[in-house]
XYZ file of C-alpha atoms in Angstrom:
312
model
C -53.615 50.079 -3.055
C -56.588 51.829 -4.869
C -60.268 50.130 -5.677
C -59.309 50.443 -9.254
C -55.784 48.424 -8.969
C -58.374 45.492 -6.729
C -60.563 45.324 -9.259
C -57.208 44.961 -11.892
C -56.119 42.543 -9.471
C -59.160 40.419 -9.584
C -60.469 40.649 -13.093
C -56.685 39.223 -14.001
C -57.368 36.375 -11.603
C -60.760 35.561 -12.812
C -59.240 35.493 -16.555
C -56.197 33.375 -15.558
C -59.140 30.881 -14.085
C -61.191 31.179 -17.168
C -58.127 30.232 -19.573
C -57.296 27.368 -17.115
C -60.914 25.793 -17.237
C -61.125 25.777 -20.582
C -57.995 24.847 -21.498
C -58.024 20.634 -20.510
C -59.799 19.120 -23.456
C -57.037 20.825 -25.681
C -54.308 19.406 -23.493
C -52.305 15.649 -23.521
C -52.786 13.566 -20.599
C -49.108 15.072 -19.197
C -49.986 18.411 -19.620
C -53.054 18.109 -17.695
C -51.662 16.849 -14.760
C -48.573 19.205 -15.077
C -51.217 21.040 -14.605
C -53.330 20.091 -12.096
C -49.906 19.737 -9.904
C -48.414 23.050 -10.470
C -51.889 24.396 -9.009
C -51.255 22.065 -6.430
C -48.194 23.992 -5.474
C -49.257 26.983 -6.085
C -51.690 26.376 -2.949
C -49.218 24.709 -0.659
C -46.749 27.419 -1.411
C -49.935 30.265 -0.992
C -50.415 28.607 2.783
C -47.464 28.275 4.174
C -47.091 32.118 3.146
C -49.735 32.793 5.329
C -48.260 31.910 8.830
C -44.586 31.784 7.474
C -44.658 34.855 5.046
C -46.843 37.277 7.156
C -46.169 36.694 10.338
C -42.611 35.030 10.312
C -42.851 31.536 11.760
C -41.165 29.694 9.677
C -42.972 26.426 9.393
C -41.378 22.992 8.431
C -43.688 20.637 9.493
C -47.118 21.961 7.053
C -46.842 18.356 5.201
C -48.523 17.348 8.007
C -51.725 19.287 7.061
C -51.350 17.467 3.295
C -51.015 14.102 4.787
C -54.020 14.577 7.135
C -56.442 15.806 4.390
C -55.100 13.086 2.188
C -55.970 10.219 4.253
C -59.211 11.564 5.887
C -60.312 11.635 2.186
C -58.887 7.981 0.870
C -60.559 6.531 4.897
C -63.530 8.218 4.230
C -64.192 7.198 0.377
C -62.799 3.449 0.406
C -63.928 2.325 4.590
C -67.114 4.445 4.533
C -68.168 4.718 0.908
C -68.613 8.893 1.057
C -68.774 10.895 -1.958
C -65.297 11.880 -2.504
C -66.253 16.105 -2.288
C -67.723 15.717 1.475
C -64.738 13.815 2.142
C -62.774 17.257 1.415
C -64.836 19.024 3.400
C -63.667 16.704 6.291
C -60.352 16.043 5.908
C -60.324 20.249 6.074
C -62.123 20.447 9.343
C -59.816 17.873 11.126
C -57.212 19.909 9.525
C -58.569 22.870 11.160
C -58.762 20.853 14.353
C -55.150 19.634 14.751
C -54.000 22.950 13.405
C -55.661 24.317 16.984
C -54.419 21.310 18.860
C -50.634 21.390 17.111
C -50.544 25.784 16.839
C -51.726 26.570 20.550
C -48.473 25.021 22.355
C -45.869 25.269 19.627
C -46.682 29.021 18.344
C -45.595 29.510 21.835
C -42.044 29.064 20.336
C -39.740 31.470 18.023
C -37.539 31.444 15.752
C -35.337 27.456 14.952
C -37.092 26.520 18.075
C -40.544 26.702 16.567
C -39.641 25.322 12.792
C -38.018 22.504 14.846
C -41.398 21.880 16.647
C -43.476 21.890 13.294
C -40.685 19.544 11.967
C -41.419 16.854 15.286
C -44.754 17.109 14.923
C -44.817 16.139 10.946
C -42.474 13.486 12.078
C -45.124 12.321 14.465
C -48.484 12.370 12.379
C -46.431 9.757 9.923
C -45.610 8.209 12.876
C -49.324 7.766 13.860
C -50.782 6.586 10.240
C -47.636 4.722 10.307
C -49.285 2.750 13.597
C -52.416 3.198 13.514
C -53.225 0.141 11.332
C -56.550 0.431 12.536
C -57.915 3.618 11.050
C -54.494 3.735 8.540
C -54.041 0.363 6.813
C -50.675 1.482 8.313
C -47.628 1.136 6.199
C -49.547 -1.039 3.558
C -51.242 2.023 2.665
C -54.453 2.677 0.854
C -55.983 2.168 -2.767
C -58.673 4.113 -3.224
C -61.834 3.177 -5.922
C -60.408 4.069 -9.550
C -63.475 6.011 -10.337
C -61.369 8.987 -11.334
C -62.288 10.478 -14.899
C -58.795 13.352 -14.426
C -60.942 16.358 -15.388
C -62.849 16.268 -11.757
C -59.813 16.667 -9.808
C -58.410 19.078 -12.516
C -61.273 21.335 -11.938
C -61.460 20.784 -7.886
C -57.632 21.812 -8.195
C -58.487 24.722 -10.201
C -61.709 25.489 -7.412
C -58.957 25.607 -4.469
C -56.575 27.264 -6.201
C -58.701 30.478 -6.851
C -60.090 30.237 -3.655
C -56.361 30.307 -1.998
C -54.999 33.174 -4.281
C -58.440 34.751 -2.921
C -58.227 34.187 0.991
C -54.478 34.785 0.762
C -55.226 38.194 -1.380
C -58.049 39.446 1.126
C -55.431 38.417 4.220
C -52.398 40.257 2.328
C -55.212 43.392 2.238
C -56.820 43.504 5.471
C -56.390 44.711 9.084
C -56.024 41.246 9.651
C -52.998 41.064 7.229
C -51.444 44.150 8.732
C -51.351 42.961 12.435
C -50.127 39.582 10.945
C -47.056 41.904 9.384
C -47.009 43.624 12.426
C -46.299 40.622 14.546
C -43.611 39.805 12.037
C -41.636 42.351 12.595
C -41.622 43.165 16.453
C -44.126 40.819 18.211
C -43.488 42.755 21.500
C -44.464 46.097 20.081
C -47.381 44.667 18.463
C -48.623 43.227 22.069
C -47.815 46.502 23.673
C -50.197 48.667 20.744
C -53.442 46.205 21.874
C -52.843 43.563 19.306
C -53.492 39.640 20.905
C -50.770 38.579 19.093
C -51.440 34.575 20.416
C -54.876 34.960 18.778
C -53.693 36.142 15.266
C -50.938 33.748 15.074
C -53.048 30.778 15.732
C -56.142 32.116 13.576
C -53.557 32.566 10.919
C -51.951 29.149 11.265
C -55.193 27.093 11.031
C -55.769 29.044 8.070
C -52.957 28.225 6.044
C -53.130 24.452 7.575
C -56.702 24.402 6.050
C -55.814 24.654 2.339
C -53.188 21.665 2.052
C -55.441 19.333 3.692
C -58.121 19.893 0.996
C -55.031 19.666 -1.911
C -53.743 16.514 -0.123
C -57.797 14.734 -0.762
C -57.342 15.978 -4.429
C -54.204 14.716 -4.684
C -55.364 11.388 -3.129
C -58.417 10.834 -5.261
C -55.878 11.923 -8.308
C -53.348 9.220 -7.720
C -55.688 6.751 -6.294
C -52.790 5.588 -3.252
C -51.104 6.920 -0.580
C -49.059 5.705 1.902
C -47.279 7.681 4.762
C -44.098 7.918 3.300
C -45.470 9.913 0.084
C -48.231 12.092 1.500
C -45.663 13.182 4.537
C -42.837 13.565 2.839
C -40.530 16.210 3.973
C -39.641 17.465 0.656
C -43.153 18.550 0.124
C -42.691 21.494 3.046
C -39.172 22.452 1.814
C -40.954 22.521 -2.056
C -43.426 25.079 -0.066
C -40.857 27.224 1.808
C -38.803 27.323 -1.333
C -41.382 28.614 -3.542
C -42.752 31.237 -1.580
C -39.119 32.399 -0.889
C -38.249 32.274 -4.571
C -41.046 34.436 -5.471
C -40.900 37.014 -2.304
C -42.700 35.606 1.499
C -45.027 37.422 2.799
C -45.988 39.007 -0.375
C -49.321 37.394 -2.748
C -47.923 37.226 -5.630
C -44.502 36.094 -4.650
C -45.632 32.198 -3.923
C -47.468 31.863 -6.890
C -44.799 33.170 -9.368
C -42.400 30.887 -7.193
C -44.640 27.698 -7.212
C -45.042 28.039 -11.216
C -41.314 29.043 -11.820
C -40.000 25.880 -9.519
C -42.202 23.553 -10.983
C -41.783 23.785 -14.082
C -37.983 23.193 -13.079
C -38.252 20.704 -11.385
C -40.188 19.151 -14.167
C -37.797 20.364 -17.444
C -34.757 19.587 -14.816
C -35.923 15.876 -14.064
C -36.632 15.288 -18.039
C -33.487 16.274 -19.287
C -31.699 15.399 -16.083
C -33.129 12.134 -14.619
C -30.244 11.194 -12.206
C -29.025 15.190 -11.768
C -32.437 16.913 -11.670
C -32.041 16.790 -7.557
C -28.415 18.656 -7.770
C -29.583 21.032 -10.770
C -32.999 22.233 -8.414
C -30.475 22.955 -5.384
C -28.229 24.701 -7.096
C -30.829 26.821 -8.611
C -32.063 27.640 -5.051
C -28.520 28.429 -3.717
C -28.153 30.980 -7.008
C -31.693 32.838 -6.051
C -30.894 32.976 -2.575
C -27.204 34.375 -3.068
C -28.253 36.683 -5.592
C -32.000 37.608 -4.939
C -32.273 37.237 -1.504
C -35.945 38.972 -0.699
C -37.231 37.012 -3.953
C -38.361 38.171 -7.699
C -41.190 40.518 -6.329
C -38.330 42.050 -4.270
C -36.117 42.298 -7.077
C -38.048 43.733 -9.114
C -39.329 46.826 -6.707
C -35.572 46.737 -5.553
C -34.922 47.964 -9.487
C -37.600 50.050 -9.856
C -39.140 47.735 -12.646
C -42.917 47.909 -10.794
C -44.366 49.312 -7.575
C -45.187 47.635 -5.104
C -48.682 48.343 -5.045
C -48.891 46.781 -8.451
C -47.328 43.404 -7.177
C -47.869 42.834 -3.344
């Protein structure tokens, strides 16, 4: 990809982020937060494409990362009385932290044996703030302060979200990207050309487990409760793996076109279809994967309709 098509690249981004920030006092209540959450996806779906896009370990378990940020944030504002930002800032460094602790022993694995492992080790951080009444408030939850005016954690989502597309566009472009890829597709050869492939995989992983801790403390502050069943809720890693796979993994703009697209599904297929909406969204994903197997961004190269410099 040339300078010219970077600078493209980024000048698009920065008006898509200017349109966004001044769009809210135009917008309903709904619309806001329709928002505010399909940003929200868009960053989930952007990390897990980093260690399950690039290098090809499919992850299952990344809701842990959410839940973690969310309750280090709702702890740290309602038991400690910290400004909700800092709290952010936290919940993403014990992110970063487990990420090392959870990513060390499990990227050890390949293949179902390693999506299995992620999967366990969700299982067992709800377990924890399940337990941990403590630290947790356990199953009773938390309420944080309503001190929430809607446009703050608008604009913090809008912050991340820009920041992700960035990180995940400078990964997608750099050495470190193309070892990532490299690793992907024959980890073996890419130990035997120099390249530490443990290193890479882990420096990759607490990346993308990084980003979802900080959207979890947004989403925390936004809805002003959590409990362990909501913030570590499965469906919340499957509505990451599915997006990034709808739009093309291991590409940039794949997850984002996939978060936006499945969103707004979800959201036009739970309206109209309250008690179907669930049957409607898998059947949608069964059609895309049947029919467009490598994603959008791969259909459309497949066809000739773009390059792929003008996509990836």
């Amino acid at each position: 990809m040339t300078w010219r098509e970077h600078l493209r690249n980024l000048a698009l981004l920065g008006l898509c982020g200017v349109a966004l920030a001044i769009l809210p006092p135009a917008l309903s209540v709904y619309l806001r937060s329709f928002l505010l959450f399909t940003m929200m996806y868009v960053v989930l779906a952007l990390s897990w494409n980093i260690i399950s896009g690039f290098t090809g370990y499919t992850s299952f378990g990344h809701v842990a990362f959410y839940g973690i940020g969310a309750y280090a944030c709702a702890i740290l504002v309602t038991d400690y009385g910290w400004f909700w930002l800092s709290a952010l800032a936290v919940g993403a460094g014990v992110a970063a932290a487990v990420g090392v602790a959870i990513g060390y022993p499990v990227l050890r694995l390949k293949g179902p044996y390693f999506a299995i492992a992620m999967l366990g080790a969700a299982e067992g951080t709800r377990v924890i703030a399940t337990v941990w009444d403590s630290l947790t408030h356990g199953g009773l939850g938390i309420s944080l302060p309503s001190a929430e005016t809607s446009m703050e954690t608008y604009y913090a989502m809008l912050a991340l979200m820009l920041l992700t597309i960035v990180v995940a566009y400078g990964v997608g472009h750099s050495r470190f990207g193309v070892r990532l890829n490299a690793i992907r597709e024959d980890e073996g050869a890419a130990e035997a050309l120099g390249i530490n492939a443990t290193l890479y995989k882990l420096a990759a992983f607490v990346l993308s487990a990084v980003f979802p801790a900080v959207a979890g403390g947004i989403q925390a502050y936004k809805v002003l409760y959590i409990d362990p069943p909501s913030v570590f809720f499965v469906q919340i890693t499957i509505a990451m793996a599915l997006m990034s796979m709808l739009g093309g993994k291991g590409t940039v703009i794949g997850p984002i076109l996939g978060a936006v697209l499945l969103y707004t599904a979800q959201e036009l297929t739970w309206v109209n279809f309250p008690t179907a909406h669930l049957i409607a969204y898998g059947l949608f994903i069964v059609l895309v994967a049947r029919f467009m197997p490598r994603g959008l961004v791969g259909f459309a190269i497949d066809r000739g309709w773009v390059r792929k410099g003008m996509v990836h």
